[in-house]
């Protein structure tokens, strides 16, 4: 395990941002490997509890996009 | 099989392989400069030197060309090997001190300064280029000269035709010694050129083997035979050697495939106008004059500049950009396209707005136009907003672009509206090029015997907008006339519907049913998870250490089986996966590969084939989200892939088999509104074999079309409408309910129940789908003295007089039309789309009756889009006078001494013009019914103006987001009859896709309420956009909420809103997402 | 307040006597001075146990759910707003209730009064605006307006918003220039100070859930803090878990809270949990122009979607 790397939990909407993350890959855009994506059906699905629990589990940041 | 030791580990290779090949297979890195997979090794650069122990002594060999043998021992990383390599690097570095690759190697081997005298060469004489050129079948270059004079050159140093300028030598040169310049100046007599990428509009190059664009379907590379060296010289074949799936077959030929079809739909599209023939704009010569299509690529994040707004000549960020409208449209002077291309005003607006978004507010955007034609739904608002954002609109047609001599800027001279001549300098010019039909398509039309219009578009009639003159051949999209996306989608739906109607009797005669595999019951079984990690060829494996991820996955809880696949999606892997699942009794599957958005259904099918419920599956994306985006940090990418696999495993363990509810569709349709669009929809539905009920509040069918005189194509509306109504009335599948209103609707897609009221007589109707075609009405003006004098009337009043053949029309001396009455006003900021054509048409009809009549049309922008433009030309030729007025300076009407006096400021003279009108026609707006009650019945939205909001502004114009409810006609937006009819056909066609299924399978990913925890607070009922939750009206849990899985779209809004935590979203349940979150940070 | 209790008793007697309601929910004297507790009486003979004074700080809307028959309830301005919320949220039907509205002049801050004394208070009485409080060591006569609870001082809806009968004449509503001075003060803090403020605020929380139990909005059959599958929040004293409880409870009250103060009244650790709820009340007012419990026909803004919803935060 690499020390001190940040962890960002990304809750991405299946219909837009998840697709955008896919497209970033297709376009070979390079970005730091700190993000862990959790696919959700819609940002409407996102309970504030998910954000809080991600932070509690040690995430340095939570990114919600949709 | 040969077994030997590599760095102390036992490894195996095929007989005849070289050391480097086996090392690569086992992930042992050996540096090399001159090795290429596709070429025979030459051992030129010597950096791949390794240590060989043959049982008696050690010696150094080059790994790239030393064949393996049984029992040998290889060490790749001993101090002696390192020393040897260091010396080689030092010598090469001394020879080529400026080559970046050697600088990097020198740094790696800790060489500060070479001990040998530095030279200034950049070629290490590795000969890779020579071998590659030979492979290309040319051998145009070789190592010439001897000793210190040795270099890469052509025979006798002469440029020749032998070099075909393919560029292969440059593409493999490790040091950058061979460049395209060098090829051009020293090797070849031919002209080397960049292969233009079609998708990037030639702004970027592509390879001979290429995927047309990132989102292409299928996403399979193609070989361009025109430029591929194999097809030119018979050499190369590198792609075939490298492809691990043996997918490349050079012998494939074009095939002629015969299809036995009952109907044909033509949708060949358009070709963007090529402005290079306009030398006055300098498009062909000046890189900073570009077409709008090219500019689209500049704005695109995936384009040649990654969305960074720069101009082509010097990559400078532009400060001023001008758009020229109507390039190749509305022009008979420099080209033959006299029609309006319909879409360019809107795309230019969009480009200007987005350019400002990209570059910031100080970017100056100027649009030079003739008439701003924003006649589409919500387009006028966009235009208003663009004006508010400071985009400049200059009503002027620019004649010439003059490149400046001392810079790459461009000077434009134009005349302002007030007649002043202005010189202005821009950084870039974008030409808003029109749409035209290519000669190939015209040719095809001729072969098929399709009649074309003056503009080379397929000729159709107003009442059969998607039918060509050939029975059974239909047309859709821009080939029927220049049009935008929503209209093209409407057309394509309509054409499919009409073709389907023709072929209705043959429906389901060629259907093949798949074999049904019984589902294994896994409820109560301990999870047995199978993890399949995909290499995606080298797409994943070249960055992510796939074996490592696979081995890691094996350590995770409940994981019983792990493997990696070269291509998980290939047919044979699918079959073997299915076998593995059965053989290992796996009951949950994780695939770590690409994106679930495209590949989830494929793997779910594999599960089904293995007898597993398809929801016992989770896919995680280690390609798009890891290998492709973290290629410089393979360790971190591998780490991330492991995390993602762990998260997926912990989620999939909690997955449960889900059911997809099946629901019968009542094959009956209800059409609300018996206007022309509604009855067209009814007719198409009946032709497709379904019973249709048409609910009309009025006492007759036909709606607004009853008030109209003729179409712009001179067709008699009353006659055509009459025969349509008759056809509908005589169709036994169509049931007409006149004088009837809709009072209530309950149910959902497939099973609606509506309450109707006819002459106070209630009745109920069960139907599977509904089409909303409630139309719109004419605006009743309170401006321009309407109602105070018989000579002042609306367009529909005038149509009435035409219909009645009113003889008094002949006696008029002067007629005035005022456009935009009630449209494009602050209260009603939309264009009513039909009025310009309608007024011009009526004006021409008046001219026909009395050629001496003076006719004035007072307008703001003339919006005769598409081939309607011809009418505008005809009107001007007929002497009809067009006077432009501004919103803030409207015409003034005075009723004085029995006269109707119209005063308007002439835009050319700037002087007030007084006209004594015998007839003043007000082109009034089309006003929506704003039927909130109806909107509420079906839970469908209305926009700010009161028109219904379709599922998708571009891609779903004929249906609602609510399943089973469709939309057509004026209720959607103002439109002329041909478009209203196409819309009716389109709505019917969309409805048939549902009706024809007979049953609907809902998704398994739906919400579900635990009634024990439900507090009945009703948040879910209130918040759901699809009306899926409701309160149970009976049973033990009466009063608590329940969810109709048929209506649920699985968005999870209710789940997140439920304070009591009573709602579960199957497939994305709270515990499953928590499992992913909790797995996120586990120590590895 | 004396006339008011007479009227309450009179109305209650009549309702019970005629059998119009099964029970009357009101306040009775508590077991210690300066305290009242909720009571439900079903018989006219218990009428005298009903009291009403400036210590009736709990919210009786909390007790009107899940009755089969018709009940009467004594309700202050804020209580009636919670009754409205209950009706909107399907917890009770309007025709099940007989609401005896009490125009309210505010409830007293018991903690503040108790802090004036070193020993226990043994007697409390009030007469109009004058409060007389006795302990073994001293007796104080206090001006009620100086000892109102903060929510009562900032109250904009003293009068019942829905009622069947009134126990007293309506009182004059106050208008405030700044209804949220406390929230503004917190909003103005730097992130660090703000963080510290909330850390300090909840550090004494013992997670007894008295605030939740006193709150009429918290009626879920299973509260998220008690759920173990999925476990939304840890059960212990971990700071994150404690804060998660308070944050989420506040979120659950957004657009529904009437600032009745029952939560603070109930808190044994004197935590002003209204710091959370009031910020959300202010936001909902600023964004949607919404005050909870004023309209029986409208759902709280966060329960409903409207195309006019503010969306400036989406870029």
GROMACS .gro file of N, CA, C and O in nm, chain C residues 221-257:
model
  148
 1371UNK      N    1  -4.126   0.433   1.289
 1371UNK     CA    2  -4.135   0.311   1.370
 1371UNK      C    3  -3.997   0.265   1.417
 1371UNK      O    4  -3.981   0.223   1.531
 1372UNK      N    5  -3.900   0.273   1.327
 1372UNK     CA    6  -3.762   0.243   1.368
 1372UNK      C    7  -3.676   0.362   1.329
 1372UNK      O    8  -3.667   0.394   1.212
 1373UNK      N    9  -3.617   0.425   1.428
 1373UNK     CA   10  -3.529   0.538   1.398
 1373UNK      C   11  -3.400   0.486   1.337
 1373UNK      O   12  -3.356   0.376   1.370
 1374UNK      N   13  -3.340   0.566   1.249
 1374UNK     CA   14  -3.218   0.518   1.182
 1374UNK      C   15  -3.108   0.485   1.281
 1374UNK      O   16  -3.024   0.399   1.254
 1375UNK      N   17  -3.109   0.547   1.400
 1375UNK     CA   18  -3.001   0.518   1.495
 1375UNK      C   19  -3.019   0.379   1.559
 1375UNK      O   20  -2.924   0.321   1.609
 1376UNK      N   21  -3.145   0.330   1.554
 1376UNK     CA   22  -3.171   0.201   1.617
 1376UNK      C   23  -3.161   0.085   1.517
 1376UNK      O   24  -3.163  -0.030   1.556
 1377UNK      N   25  -3.153   0.119   1.389
 1377UNK     CA   26  -3.152   0.016   1.285
 1377UNK      C   27  -3.014  -0.052   1.282
 1377UNK      O   28  -2.912   0.015   1.288
 1378UNK      N   29  -3.016  -0.184   1.273
 1378UNK     CA   30  -2.886  -0.251   1.265
 1378UNK      C   31  -2.861  -0.315   1.129
 1378UNK      O   32  -2.751  -0.359   1.099
 1379UNK      N   33  -2.961  -0.322   1.044
 1379UNK     CA   34  -2.937  -0.378   0.912
 1379UNK      C   35  -3.010  -0.299   0.807
 1379UNK      O   36  -3.128  -0.319   0.791
 1380UNK      N   37  -2.949  -0.204   0.743
 1380UNK     CA   38  -2.809  -0.163   0.754
 1380UNK      C   39  -2.786  -0.076   0.878
 1380UNK      O   40  -2.879  -0.011   0.925
 1381UNK      N   41  -2.665  -0.080   0.925
 1381UNK     CA   42  -2.633   0.008   1.038
 1381UNK      C   43  -2.591   0.143   0.984
 1381UNK      O   44  -2.482   0.161   0.933
 1382UNK      N   45  -2.683   0.237   0.994
 1382UNK     CA   46  -2.658   0.370   0.938
 1382UNK      C   47  -2.549   0.441   1.015
 1382UNK      O   48  -2.472   0.518   0.961
 1383UNK      N   49  -2.547   0.419   1.146
 1383UNK     CA   50  -2.457   0.497   1.231
 1383UNK      C   51  -2.415   0.411   1.349
 1383UNK      O   52  -2.494   0.328   1.397
 1384UNK      N   53  -2.289   0.428   1.390
 1384UNK     CA   54  -2.240   0.350   1.502
 1384UNK      C   55  -2.313   0.385   1.631
 1384UNK      O   56  -2.371   0.493   1.644
 1385UNK      N   57  -2.314   0.293   1.726
 1385UNK     CA   58  -2.398   0.313   1.844
 1385UNK      C   59  -2.325   0.381   1.960
 1385UNK      O   60  -2.387   0.418   2.057
 1386UNK      N   61  -2.195   0.390   1.954
 1386UNK     CA   62  -2.119   0.435   2.071
 1386UNK      C   63  -2.103   0.585   2.082
 1386UNK      O   64  -2.181   0.662   2.026
 1387UNK      N   65  -2.001   0.625   2.154
 1387UNK     CA   66  -1.980   0.766   2.183
 1387UNK      C   67  -1.877   0.829   2.089
 1387UNK      O   68  -1.834   0.942   2.110
 1388UNK      N   69  -1.840   0.753   1.986
 1388UNK     CA   70  -1.748   0.805   1.885
 1388UNK      C   71  -1.799   0.939   1.833
 1388UNK      O   72  -1.917   0.953   1.799
 1389UNK      N   73  -1.712   1.038   1.829
 1389UNK     CA   74  -1.755   1.174   1.791
 1389UNK      C   75  -1.827   1.175   1.657
 1389UNK      O   76  -1.929   1.242   1.641
 1390UNK      N   77  -1.771   1.100   1.559
 1390UNK     CA   78  -1.835   1.100   1.427
 1390UNK      C   79  -1.977   1.046   1.438
 1390UNK      O   80  -2.069   1.099   1.376
 1391UNK      N   81  -1.995   0.940   1.517
 1391UNK     CA   82  -2.128   0.883   1.529
 1391UNK      C   83  -2.224   0.978   1.600
 1391UNK      O   84  -2.339   0.993   1.559
 1392UNK      N   85  -2.175   1.042   1.704
 1392UNK     CA   86  -2.260   1.137   1.777
 1392UNK      C   87  -2.302   1.249   1.682
 1392UNK      O   88  -2.420   1.283   1.673
 1393UNK      N   89  -2.204   1.301   1.609
 1393UNK     CA   90  -2.237   1.410   1.517
 1393UNK      C   91  -2.328   1.362   1.405
 1393UNK      O   92  -2.421   1.432   1.366
 1394UNK      N   93  -2.300   1.241   1.356
 1394UNK     CA   94  -2.386   1.187   1.250
 1394UNK      C   95  -2.531   1.183   1.297
 1394UNK      O   96  -2.622   1.220   1.223
 1395UNK      N   97  -2.550   1.138   1.421
 1395UNK     CA   98  -2.687   1.135   1.474
 1395UNK      C   99  -2.749   1.274   1.469
 1395UNK      O  100  -2.859   1.293   1.417
 1396UNK      N  101  -2.677   1.373   1.518
 1396UNK     CA  102  -2.735   1.508   1.525
 1396UNK      C  103  -2.756   1.567   1.386
 1396UNK      O  104  -2.858   1.628   1.358
 1397UNK      N  105  -2.657   1.548   1.297
 1397UNK     CA  106  -2.672   1.601   1.161
 1397UNK      C  107  -2.795   1.542   1.095
 1397UNK      O  108  -2.877   1.612   1.036
 1398UNK      N  109  -2.806   1.410   1.105
 1398UNK     CA  110  -2.912   1.344   1.029
 1398UNK      C  111  -3.048   1.371   1.088
 1398UNK      O  112  -3.146   1.386   1.016
 1399UNK      N  113  -3.053   1.381   1.220
 1399UNK     CA  114  -3.181   1.415   1.280
 1399UNK      C  115  -3.223   1.553   1.231
 1399UNK      O  116  -3.338   1.575   1.193
 1400UNK      N  117  -3.127   1.645   1.224
 1400UNK     CA  118  -3.158   1.779   1.176
 1400UNK      C  119  -3.204   1.774   1.031
 1400UNK      O  120  -3.303   1.838   0.993
 1401UNK      N  121  -3.134   1.695   0.950
 1401UNK     CA  122  -3.175   1.682   0.809
 1401UNK      C  123  -3.318   1.630   0.799
 1401UNK      O  124  -3.396   1.675   0.716
 1402UNK      N  125  -3.350   1.533   0.884
 1402UNK     CA  126  -3.484   1.476   0.879
 1402UNK      C  127  -3.590   1.581   0.916
 1402UNK      O  128  -3.706   1.567   0.882
 1403UNK      N  129  -3.549   1.684   0.989
 1403UNK     CA  130  -3.644   1.786   1.032
 1403UNK      C  131  -3.648   1.905   0.935
 1403UNK      O  132  -3.731   1.996   0.954
 1404UNK      N  133  -3.560   1.904   0.835
 1404UNK     CA  134  -3.552   2.021   0.747
 1404UNK      C  135  -3.685   2.047   0.680
 1404UNK      O  136  -3.746   1.958   0.623
 1405UNK      N  137  -3.731   2.170   0.689
 1405UNK     CA  138  -3.857   2.208   0.627
 1405UNK      C  139  -3.979   2.164   0.706
 1405UNK      O  140  -4.092   2.185   0.664
 1406UNK      N  141  -3.957   2.098   0.821
 1406UNK     CA  142  -4.070   2.047   0.899
 1406UNK      C  143  -4.066   2.101   1.041
 1406UNK      O  144  -4.168   2.102   1.110
 1407UNK      N  145  -3.950   2.144   1.085
 1407UNK     CA  146  -3.932   2.187   1.224
 1407UNK      C  147  -4.003   2.319   1.248
 1407UNK      O  148  -3.994   2.412   1.168
   0.00000   0.00000   0.00000
